[in-house]
Structures are given as C-alpha cells and as structure tokens.
Coordinates of C-alpha atoms and ligand atoms in Angstrom, one line a residue:
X17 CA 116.9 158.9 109.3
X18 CA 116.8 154.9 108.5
X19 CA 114.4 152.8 110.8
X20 CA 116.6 150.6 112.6
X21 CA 114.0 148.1 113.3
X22 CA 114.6 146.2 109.9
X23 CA 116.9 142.8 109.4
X24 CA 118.6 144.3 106.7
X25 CA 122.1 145.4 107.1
X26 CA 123.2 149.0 108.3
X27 CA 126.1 148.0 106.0
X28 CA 125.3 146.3 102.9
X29 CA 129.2 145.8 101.1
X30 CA 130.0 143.7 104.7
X31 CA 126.9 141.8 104.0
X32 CA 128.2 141.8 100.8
X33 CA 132.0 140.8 101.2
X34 CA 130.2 138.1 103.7
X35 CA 128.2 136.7 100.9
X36 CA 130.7 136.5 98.5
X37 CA 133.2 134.4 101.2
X38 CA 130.6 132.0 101.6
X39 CA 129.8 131.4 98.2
X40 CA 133.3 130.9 97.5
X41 CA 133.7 128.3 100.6
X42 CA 130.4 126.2 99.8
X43 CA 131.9 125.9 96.1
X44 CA 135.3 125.1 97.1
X45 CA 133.9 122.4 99.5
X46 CA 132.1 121.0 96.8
X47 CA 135.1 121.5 94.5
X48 CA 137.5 119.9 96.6
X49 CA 135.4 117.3 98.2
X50 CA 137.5 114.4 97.7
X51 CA 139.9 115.7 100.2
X52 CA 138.0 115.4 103.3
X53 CA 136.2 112.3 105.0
X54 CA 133.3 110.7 103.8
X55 CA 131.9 111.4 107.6
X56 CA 133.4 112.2 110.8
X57 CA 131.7 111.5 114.5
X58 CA 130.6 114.7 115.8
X59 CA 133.1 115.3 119.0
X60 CA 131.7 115.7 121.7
X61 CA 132.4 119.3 122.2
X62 CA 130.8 120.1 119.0
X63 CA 127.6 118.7 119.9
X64 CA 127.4 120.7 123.2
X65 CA 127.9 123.7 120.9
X66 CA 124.2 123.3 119.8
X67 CA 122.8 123.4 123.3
X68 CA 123.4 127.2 123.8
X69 CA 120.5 128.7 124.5
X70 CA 117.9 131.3 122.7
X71 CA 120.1 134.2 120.8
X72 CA 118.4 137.1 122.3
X73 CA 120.9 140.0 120.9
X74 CA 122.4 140.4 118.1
X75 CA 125.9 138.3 115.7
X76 CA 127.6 139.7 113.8
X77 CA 127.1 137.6 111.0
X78 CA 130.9 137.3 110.3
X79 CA 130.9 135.4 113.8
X80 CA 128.3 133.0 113.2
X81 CA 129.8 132.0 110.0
X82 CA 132.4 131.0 111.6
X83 CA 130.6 128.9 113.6
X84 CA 129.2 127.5 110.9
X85 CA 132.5 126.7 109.4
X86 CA 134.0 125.0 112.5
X87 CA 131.5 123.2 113.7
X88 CA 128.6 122.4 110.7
X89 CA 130.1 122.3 107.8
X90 CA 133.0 119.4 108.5
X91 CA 130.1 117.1 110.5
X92 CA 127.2 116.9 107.9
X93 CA 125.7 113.4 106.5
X94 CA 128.7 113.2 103.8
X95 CA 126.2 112.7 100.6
X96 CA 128.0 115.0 98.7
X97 CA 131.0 112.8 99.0
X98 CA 131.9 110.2 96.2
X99 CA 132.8 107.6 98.5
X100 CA 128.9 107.8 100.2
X101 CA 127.0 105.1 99.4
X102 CA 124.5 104.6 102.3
X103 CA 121.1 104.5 101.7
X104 CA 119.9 106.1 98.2
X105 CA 121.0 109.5 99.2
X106 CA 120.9 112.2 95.9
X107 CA 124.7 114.0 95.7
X108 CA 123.4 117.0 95.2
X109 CA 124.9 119.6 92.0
X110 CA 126.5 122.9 91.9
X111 CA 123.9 124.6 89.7
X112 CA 121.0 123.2 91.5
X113 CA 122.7 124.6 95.0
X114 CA 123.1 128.2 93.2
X115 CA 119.5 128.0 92.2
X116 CA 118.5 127.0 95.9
X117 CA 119.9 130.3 96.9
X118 CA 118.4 132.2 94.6
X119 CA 115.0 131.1 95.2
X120 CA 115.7 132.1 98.7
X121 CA 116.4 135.3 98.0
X122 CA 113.1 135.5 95.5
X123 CA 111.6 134.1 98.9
X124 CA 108.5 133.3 96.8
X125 CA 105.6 131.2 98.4
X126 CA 104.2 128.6 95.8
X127 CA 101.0 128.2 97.8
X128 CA 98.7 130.3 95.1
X129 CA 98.8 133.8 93.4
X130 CA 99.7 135.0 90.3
X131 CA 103.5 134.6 89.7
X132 CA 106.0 133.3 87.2
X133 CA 107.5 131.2 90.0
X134 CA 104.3 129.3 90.4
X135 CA 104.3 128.9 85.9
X136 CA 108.4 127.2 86.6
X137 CA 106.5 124.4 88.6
X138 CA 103.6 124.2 86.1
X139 CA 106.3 123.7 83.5
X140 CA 108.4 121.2 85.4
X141 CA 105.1 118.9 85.6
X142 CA 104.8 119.3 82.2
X143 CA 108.3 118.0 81.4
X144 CA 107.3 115.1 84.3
X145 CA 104.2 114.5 82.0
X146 CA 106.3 114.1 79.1
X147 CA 108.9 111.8 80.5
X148 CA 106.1 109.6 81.6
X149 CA 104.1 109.4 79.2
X150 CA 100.9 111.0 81.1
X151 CA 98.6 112.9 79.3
X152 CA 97.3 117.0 79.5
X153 CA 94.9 116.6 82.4
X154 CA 97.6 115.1 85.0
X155 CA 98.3 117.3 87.5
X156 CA 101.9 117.5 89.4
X157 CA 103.4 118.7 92.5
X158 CA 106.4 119.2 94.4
X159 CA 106.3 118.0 98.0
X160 CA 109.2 117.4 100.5
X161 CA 109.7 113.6 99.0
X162 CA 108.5 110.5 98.2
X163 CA 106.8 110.0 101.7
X164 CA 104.4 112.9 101.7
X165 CA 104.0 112.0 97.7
X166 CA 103.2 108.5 98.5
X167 CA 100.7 109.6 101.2
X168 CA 98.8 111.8 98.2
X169 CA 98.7 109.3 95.8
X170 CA 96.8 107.1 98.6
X171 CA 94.8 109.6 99.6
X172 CA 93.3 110.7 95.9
X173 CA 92.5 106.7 95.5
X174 CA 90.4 106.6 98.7
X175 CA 88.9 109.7 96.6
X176 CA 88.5 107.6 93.7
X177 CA 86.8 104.8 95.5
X178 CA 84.3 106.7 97.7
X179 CA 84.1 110.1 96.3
X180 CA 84.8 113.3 98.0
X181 CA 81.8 112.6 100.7
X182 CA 85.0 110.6 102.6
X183 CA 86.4 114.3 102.9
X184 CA 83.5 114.8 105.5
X185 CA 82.0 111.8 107.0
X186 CA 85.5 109.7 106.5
X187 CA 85.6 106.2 106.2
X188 CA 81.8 106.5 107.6
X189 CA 81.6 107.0 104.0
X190 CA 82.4 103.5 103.3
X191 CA 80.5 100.6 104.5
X192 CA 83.2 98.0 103.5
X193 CA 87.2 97.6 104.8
X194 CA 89.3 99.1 101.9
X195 CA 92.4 97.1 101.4
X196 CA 95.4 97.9 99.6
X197 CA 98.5 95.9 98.2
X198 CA 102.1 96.2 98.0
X199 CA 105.2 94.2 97.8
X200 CA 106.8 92.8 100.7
X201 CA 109.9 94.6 99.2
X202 CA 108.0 98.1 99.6
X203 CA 108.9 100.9 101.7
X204 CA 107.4 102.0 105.2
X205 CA 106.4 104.9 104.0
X206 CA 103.5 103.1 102.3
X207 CA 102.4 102.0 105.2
X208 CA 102.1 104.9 107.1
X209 CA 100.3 106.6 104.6
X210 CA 97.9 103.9 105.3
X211 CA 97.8 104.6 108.8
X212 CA 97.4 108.8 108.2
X213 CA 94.7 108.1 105.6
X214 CA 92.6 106.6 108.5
X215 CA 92.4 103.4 106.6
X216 CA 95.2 101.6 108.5
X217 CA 98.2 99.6 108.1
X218 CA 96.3 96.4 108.8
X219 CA 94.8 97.1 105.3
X220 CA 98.3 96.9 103.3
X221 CA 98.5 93.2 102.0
X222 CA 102.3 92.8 101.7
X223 CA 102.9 90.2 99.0
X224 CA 105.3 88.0 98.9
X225 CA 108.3 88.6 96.4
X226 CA 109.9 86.6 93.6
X227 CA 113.5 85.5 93.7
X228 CA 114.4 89.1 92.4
X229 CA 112.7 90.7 95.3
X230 CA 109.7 91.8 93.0
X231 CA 106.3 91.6 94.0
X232 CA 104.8 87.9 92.6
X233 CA 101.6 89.2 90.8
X234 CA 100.0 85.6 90.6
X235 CA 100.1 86.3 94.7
X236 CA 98.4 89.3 94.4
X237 CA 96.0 88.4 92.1
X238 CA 94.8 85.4 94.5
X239 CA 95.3 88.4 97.5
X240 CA 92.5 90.3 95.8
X241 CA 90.2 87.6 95.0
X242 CA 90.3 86.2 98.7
X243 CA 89.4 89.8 100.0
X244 CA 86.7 90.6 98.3
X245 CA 85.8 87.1 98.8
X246 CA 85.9 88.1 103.0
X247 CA 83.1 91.4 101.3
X248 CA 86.5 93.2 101.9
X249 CA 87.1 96.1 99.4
X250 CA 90.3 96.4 97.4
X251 CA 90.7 99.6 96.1
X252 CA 94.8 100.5 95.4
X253 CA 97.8 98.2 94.5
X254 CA 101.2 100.3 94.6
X255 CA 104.1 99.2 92.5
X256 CA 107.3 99.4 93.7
X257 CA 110.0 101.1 91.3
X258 CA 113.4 100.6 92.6
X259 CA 113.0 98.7 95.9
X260 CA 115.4 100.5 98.9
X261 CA 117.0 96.8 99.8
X262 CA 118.1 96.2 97.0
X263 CA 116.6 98.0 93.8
X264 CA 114.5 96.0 92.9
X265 CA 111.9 96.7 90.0
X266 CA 107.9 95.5 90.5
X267 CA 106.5 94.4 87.0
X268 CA 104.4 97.7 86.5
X269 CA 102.9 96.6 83.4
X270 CA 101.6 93.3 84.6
X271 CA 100.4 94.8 88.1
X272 CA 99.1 97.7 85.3
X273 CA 96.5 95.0 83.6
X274 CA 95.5 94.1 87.0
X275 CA 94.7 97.5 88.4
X276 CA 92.7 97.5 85.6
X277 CA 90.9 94.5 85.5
X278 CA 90.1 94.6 88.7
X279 CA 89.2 98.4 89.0
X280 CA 92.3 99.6 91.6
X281 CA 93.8 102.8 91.9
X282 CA 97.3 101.5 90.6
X283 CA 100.0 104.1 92.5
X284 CA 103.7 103.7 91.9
X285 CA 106.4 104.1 94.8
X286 CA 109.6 105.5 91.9
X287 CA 111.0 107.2 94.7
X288 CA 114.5 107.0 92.9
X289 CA 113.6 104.6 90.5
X290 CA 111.7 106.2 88.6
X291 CA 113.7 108.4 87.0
X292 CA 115.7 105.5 85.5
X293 CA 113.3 106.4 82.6
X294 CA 115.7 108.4 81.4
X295 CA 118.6 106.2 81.1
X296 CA 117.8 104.5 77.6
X297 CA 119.1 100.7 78.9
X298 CA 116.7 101.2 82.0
X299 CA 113.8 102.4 80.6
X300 CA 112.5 99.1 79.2
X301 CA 112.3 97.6 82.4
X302 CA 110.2 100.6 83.7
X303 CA 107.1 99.7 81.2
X304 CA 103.8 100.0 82.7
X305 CA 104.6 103.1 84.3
X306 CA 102.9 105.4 81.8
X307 CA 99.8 103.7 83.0
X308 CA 99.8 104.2 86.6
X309 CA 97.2 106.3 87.9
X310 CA 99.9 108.6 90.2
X311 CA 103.9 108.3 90.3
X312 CA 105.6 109.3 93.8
X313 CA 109.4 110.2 92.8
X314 CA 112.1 112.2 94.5
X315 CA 114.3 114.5 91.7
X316 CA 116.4 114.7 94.5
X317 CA 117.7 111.1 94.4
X318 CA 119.0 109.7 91.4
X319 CA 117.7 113.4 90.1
X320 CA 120.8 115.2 92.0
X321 CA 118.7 118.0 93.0
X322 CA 119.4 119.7 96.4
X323 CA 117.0 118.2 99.2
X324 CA 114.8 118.2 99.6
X325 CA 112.5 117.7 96.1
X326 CA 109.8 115.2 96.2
X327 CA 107.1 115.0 93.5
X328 CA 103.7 113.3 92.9
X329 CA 101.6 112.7 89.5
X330 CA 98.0 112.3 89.2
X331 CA 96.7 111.2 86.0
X332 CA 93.4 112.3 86.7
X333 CA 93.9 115.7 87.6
X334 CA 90.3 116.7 88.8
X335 CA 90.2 113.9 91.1
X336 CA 93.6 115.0 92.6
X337 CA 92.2 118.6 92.7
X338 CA 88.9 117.7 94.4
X339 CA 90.8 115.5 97.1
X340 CA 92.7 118.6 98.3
X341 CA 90.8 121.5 96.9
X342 CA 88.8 124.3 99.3
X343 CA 88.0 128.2 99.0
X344 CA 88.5 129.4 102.1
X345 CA 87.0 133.3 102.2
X346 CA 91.3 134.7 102.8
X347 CA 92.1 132.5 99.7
X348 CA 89.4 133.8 97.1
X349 CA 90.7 134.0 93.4
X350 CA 89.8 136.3 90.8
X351 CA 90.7 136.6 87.4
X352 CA 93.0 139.3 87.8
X353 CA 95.5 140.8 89.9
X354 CA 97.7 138.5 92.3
X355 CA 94.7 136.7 93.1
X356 CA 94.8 134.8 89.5
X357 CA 95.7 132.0 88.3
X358 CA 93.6 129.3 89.9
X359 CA 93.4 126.8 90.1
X360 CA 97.1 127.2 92.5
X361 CA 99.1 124.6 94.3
X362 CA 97.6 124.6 97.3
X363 CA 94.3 123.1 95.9
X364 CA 96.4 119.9 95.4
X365 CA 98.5 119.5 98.3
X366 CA 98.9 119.3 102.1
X367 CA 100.3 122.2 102.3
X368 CA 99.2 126.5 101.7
X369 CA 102.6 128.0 102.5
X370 CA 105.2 126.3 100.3
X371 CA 108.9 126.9 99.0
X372 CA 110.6 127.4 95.3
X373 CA 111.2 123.7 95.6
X374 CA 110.9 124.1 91.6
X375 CA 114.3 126.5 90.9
X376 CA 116.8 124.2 92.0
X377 CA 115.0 121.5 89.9
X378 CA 114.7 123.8 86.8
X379 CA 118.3 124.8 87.4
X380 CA 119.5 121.1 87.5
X381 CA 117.7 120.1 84.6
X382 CA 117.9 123.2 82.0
X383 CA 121.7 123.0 82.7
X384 CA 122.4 119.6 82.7
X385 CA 119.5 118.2 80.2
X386 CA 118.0 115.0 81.2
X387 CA 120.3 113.0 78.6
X388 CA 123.6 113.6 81.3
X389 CA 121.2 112.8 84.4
X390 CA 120.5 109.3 82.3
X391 CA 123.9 108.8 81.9
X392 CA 124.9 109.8 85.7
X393 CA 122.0 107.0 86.6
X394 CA 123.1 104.5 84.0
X395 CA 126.4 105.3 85.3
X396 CA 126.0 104.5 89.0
X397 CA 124.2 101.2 87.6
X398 CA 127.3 100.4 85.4
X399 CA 129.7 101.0 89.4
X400 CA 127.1 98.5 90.8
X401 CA 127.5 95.7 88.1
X402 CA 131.4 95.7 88.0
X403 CA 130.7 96.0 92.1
X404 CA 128.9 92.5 92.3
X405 CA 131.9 91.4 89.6
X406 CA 134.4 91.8 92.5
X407 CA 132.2 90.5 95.1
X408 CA 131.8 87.7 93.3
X409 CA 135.2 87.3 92.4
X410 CA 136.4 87.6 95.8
X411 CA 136.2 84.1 98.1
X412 CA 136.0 85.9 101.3
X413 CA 132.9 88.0 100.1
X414 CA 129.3 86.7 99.5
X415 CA 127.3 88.1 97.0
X416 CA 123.5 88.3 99.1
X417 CA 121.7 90.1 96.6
X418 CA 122.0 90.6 92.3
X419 CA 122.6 93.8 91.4
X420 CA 119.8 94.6 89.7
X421 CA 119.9 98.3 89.7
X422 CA 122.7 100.3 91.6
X423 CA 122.7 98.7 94.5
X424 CA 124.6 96.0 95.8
X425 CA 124.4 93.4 99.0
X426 CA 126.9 91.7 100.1
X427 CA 128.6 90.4 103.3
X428 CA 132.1 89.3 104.3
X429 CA 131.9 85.8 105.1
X430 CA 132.6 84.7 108.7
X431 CA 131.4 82.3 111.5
X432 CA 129.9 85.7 113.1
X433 CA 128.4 87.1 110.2
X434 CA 125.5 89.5 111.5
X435 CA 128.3 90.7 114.2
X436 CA 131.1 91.0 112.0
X437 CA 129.6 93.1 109.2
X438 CA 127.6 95.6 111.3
X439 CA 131.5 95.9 112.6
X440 CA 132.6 96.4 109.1
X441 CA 130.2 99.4 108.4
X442 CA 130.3 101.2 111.3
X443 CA 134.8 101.1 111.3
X444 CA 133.7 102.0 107.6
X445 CA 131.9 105.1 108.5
X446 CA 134.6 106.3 111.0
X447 CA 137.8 105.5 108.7
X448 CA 135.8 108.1 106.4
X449 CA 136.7 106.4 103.3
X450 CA 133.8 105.0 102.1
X451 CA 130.1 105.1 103.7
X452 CA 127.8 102.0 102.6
X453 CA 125.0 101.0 105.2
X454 CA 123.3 98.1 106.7
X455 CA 120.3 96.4 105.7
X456 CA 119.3 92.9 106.5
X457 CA 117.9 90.5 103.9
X458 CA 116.3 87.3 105.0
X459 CA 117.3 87.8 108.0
X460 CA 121.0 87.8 107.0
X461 CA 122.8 91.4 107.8
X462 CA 124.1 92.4 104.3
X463 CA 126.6 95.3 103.7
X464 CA 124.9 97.8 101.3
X465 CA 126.3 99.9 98.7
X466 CA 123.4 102.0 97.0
X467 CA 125.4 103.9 94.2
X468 CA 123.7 107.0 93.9
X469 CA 126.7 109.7 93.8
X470 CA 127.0 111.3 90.0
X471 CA 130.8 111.8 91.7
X472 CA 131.2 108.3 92.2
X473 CA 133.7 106.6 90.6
X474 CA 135.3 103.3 90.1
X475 CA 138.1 103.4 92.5
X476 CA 135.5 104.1 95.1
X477 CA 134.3 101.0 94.6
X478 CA 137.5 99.7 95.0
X479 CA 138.6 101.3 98.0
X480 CA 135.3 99.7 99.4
X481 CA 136.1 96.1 98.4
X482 CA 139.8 96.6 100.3
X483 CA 138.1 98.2 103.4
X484 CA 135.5 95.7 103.7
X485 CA 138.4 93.2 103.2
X486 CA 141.1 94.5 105.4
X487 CA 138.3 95.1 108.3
X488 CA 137.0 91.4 107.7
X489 CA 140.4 90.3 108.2
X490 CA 142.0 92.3 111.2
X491 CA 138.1 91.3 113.0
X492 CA 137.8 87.6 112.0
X493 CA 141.8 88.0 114.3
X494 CA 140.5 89.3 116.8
Ligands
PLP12 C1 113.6 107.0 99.7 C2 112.4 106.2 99.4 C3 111.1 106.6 99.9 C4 110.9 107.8 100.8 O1 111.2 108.9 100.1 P1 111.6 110.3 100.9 O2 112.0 111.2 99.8 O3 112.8 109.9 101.8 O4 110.4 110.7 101.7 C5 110.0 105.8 99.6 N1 110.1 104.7 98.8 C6 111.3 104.3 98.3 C7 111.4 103.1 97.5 C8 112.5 105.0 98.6 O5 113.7 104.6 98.2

C-alpha cells in the first residue's frame, strides 16, 4: 500500500498530460508574443484574486493552472515582449527557460557538496574569466544580480583594506573613515552597499560627470587627494559600465591607472554593460576592464538569461574566499564522499542554500554561443542609433541624451514638458504597444527607450516614434 503522505501524484500520466499542456502554452506564448500587449493594467478583479486566503486542502492542479492562465500569465511585467523597452530589462530565451525547468526538477542546492551541478558554475566562471581577461586565481559567483554582486565586490575591498580582523571587530578595525568613489551617473545600488557594509553612504563621493555622462577622472583624482588630505581613507573607486540613464560608459582604463596609483580596490558596476565585451564594435570602449579587481554583471540583462542571474568576479580569489569563508561543525568537508569538493560556493557568498542559477546560463550560452549574444547586443545598439536618427529628425522631438549605447532620451517638446511626457509614457504603457520608461535628466523628464529585447526590431522603434507623436499631439490639444 502507497503512503499517501507524499506530494507526488497518485496519478502520474495526469501530472503528466498537465505538464505537457503547460509546456506547450509557455512556448506558444513566447512563440506568439507579438500578438498580445506589451502590458495590460491588472483589473481590478484580478488583483482581489490574490487576496484569498491560506490553501489549507488540496487543487487539483488542473484547476490552479487555470488560474494561472486567466489571471498571471496575461498581467506579467511584459519583458518578453519586443515592443518593451523600459528600464534594461533582459527578454529572456526559450532554451534558457527549458533549462530553468530542468534545474528545478534536479532541485540541486549549489551551497557546497560534491556535485556536477556545482562543476557547471565552476565552468561558467571560467568562461567569465576568459571573456574578461582575468586570470586562474579569480573566483566567480552567481548571485540574484548586480545589487547583491555590487554589495560583494564592496565588501571583499573593505577586506582588502583592513583584513579579515573587520569580520570581527568591524569598522573598530579601522581607525580612519574609508571613503569610496563613484560617478554621479552610478546606480543606487552602490550606495546601499555602502550603507549594508557598515561603512555608509556618506562615504560614496559621487563625482561629477563629463558631457557624456561619464565619470570626470581629473574630479576624482582631486576627490582622493582632498580626502586623504582631511586623514580620510580612500580605499575603493567603482566604475560604472553602462550607466541606467542613459548607457553611459566610465573610462575603466583611466580610473584603472588610478586605482592603482593610488592603492584602491577598483570594482566595476557592468550590470548590463558589461557584457558588451562580446560585441566586437563595443568591446574597445570597455578597455580597462580586465584590470578591475571584481566585475558585478547580470547575464540576465543584455545576457537574455531567465531572471534572475547576477554574477560577481574577484580577481583575487583568496581574498574573496577569506571575506565570506567559515567551517561551521554541520558544514565540515572531507576529501571524499558528498562532503568534497571544497572549497564550495557558499565560502564566497551571502548565501548557504542556493539555486541552479548556472543551467539556464549554460543552456543560453552552449546553445546560442556568445558570438549571436554579441550580435543580439550590438543589435539593440544598432535600434538605438537609427532611434536617436528619427528623434533627431523629427522637429517636435528633442533629443536629451546621445545614444551612446542602447538607450535613448528623448522628450516631445511642449510648453508642459515634465507633465506632458510622464502623460506620454504612462498612455504608452496602457495602449500596450510599446513600453519605454521615465527617467529624468538634469532635471528635465526624458522618455526612455533602453533597447534590451533580442526580439526587438525596427518597426518597434517606429511604432514608438508615432505613439509618442500622436499622444504629444492629441495632449498638447487638450
Ligand atoms: C540593473 C542595474 C543594477 C542592479 O542590478 P540588479 O540585477 O537589478 O540587482 C546595478 N547597476 C546598473 C548599472 C544597472 O543597470
């Protein structure tokens, strides 16, 4: 007689049949994506749905399927849409979805142990070593994204600059203020990491940028040489590859010569810049990157992995190890058994329990190969320049930002303009054509397009030009 006290089915070809229907939906919805809005407002009915409360009994899992269908699947963010191009949001692929479910049916745990899941990530950091340029000893790992990453790569510097005592005694361990620097053009996340490591955000320096939004390294270098003039102690400078506003690139190999001269941890923010590397007319700009000291990057960005798939890369991989590392008795190693294969990723992380973040990146990039991601990135880049062509072609539309990368500001000019183009975006988002966002530069409210979507195509671009036009029109009427 069969325990019923398991959450396997009694009756595995339903599960079965089930499994099969989904897997067809999910691919036809990719498939046929085109076909349905960009994004739709969640009625009002919908959202109540979610209020139900605990499900003590038993679904048939038929049933909540269904739900799923009617009332998740048609209101989700829309990134998987060609015609999405708010915020630098990753469209996601096929291959890299399948391989999402198939870690989840592996349901490994990447904390430690002695498993060929655990050897897929080891490899994947090699291939991140290799497409950087970093040598044998760097150490890599996947984290949720570029936020958590950034957080490491600040935390092994305050490592590097007062040893591991600060893992104890904390900033006791220093006598001085550390101080760190950054664009002005950098994101929050950097400063929050700041304000977790203890060290606080009053210690970021945000310098000022250059016309092209990059961080002005004759400003940083005074920066540094007032603070330490104050008995301040500068310890990390964090380059900024691909800025969110507006994609901006820092000059890593100048702020490179710098870290050095002057002894800083130099950390680069490449959340989805980074990978640009791999587009052959990108990669020159990116020089100075193979000699950061850690690389925060999302693969699934620009990378088009599945979210989420964040990654960080120590050079120095003893340092990163000794920042995170302890031997609890429950996680002793030994040299054989499931218990090998130390040093594991938990010794270099914020985490113990972690997920097969690593298959859906090996899927993506065994099938693809990293020449077709370059091209999807120099792609999106090649959308963004014929983007700021018709901006700039168009009298009614103001061109607030070069497009330097693949993304794109611009505003529809108007005696209202702040008012009028948070109008635009939002009618934008509900006509479910296209989705850009807001951002505001100088304190001017720009309409951004961040052209991320490998599905994204020219007349996407179009149809945003018209919209922005039409809407700019029927509200400068009204
Ligand atoms: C997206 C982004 C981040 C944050 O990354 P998450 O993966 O969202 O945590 C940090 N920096 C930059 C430049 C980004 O574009």
């Amino acid at each position: 007689m069969r325990d019923k006290t398991t959450l396997d089915p009694v009756d595995w070809d339903d599960l079965r049949a089930n499994g099969h229907r989904m897997l067809d939906d999910i691919l036809n919805y990719i498939q046929n994506i085109r076909e349905r809005p960009v994004w739709q407002p969640i009625p009002g009915e919908v959202r109540d749905h979610f209020k139900s409360p605990v499900p003590v009994a038993e679904n048939d899992l038929a049933v909540v399927y269904d739900e799923f269908l009617k009332n998740i699947l048609p209101f989700s963010t829309g990134n998987v849409h060609p015609g999405f191009m708010g915020w630098v949001h990753g469209g996601g692929n096929p291959a890299g979805m399948l391989g999402e479910m198939l870690a989840a049916g592996l349901n490994a745990n990447l904390g430690g142990r002695d498993h060929t899941p655990i050897e897929v990530e080891r490899q994947i950091t090699q291939w991140v070593r290799d497409i950087f340029g970093f040598p044998e000893e760097a150490t890599g790992l996947f984290v949720t994204g570029t936020s958590t990453a950034n957080l490491i790569g600040v935390l092994v510097a305050r490592t590097a600059t007062l040893g591991t005592e600060v893992r104890r005694s904390g900033l006791a361990a220093s006598r001085r203020q550390l101080v760190a620097y950054a664009s002005a053009a950098a994101h929050g996340c950097v400063a929050r990491a700041l304000e977790i490591s203890g060290i606080g955000s009053d210690a970021l320096r945000l310098i000022e940028t250059d016309e092209l939004h990059r961080l002005d390294t004759g400003a940083l270098e005074r920066a540094i040489i007032s603070d330490r003039h104050e008995g301040l102690l500068p310890f990390l400078i964090v380059g900024t590859a691909g800025s969110v506003d507006v994609g901006a690139i820092d000059d890593l190999a100048a702020i490179a010569e710098i870290a050095q001269r002057e002894k800083l941890w130099f950390h680069v923010d490449g959340a989805f810049g980074a990978l640009g590397i791999l587009a052959p007319e990108i990669q020159p700009r990116l020089k100075g990157i193979e000699s950061a000291d850690s690389i925060a990057f999302d693969f699934h960005k620009w990378g088009q992995v599945p979210y989420d798939a964040g990654f960080i890369l120590v050079r120095d991989g003893s340092l990163h190890h000794d920042t995170f590392a302890s031997r609890p008795g429950y996680l002793t190693r030994d040299t054989r058994g499931l218990a090998g294969g130390s040093p594991w990723p938990c010794d270099f992380g914020l985490d113990l329990s972690r997920g097969f973040r690593a298959l859906k990146t090996w899927f993506t990039l065994k099938v693809h190969g990293t020449e077709k991601i370059g091209a999807v990135i120099a792609k999106t880049c090649t959308l963004a320049r014929d983007l700021e062509s018709k901006v700039v072609a168009e009298p009614e539309l103001e061109l607030l930002a070069p497009a330097q990368l693949n993304i794109v500001c611009f505003r529809y000019r108007s005696e209202d303009p702040d008012r009028i183009n948070s109008e635009i975006v939002a009618s934008l988002h509900e006509s479910g054509i296209v989705a850009p966002s807001v951002t505001v530069l100088s304190g001017r409210v720009a309409i951004r397009a961040a052209l991320v979507n490998h599905r994204t195509e020219a007349c996407d671009v179009d149809a945003l030009v018209q919209s922005v036009l039409e809407l700019g029109r029927s509200l400068a009427r009204s």
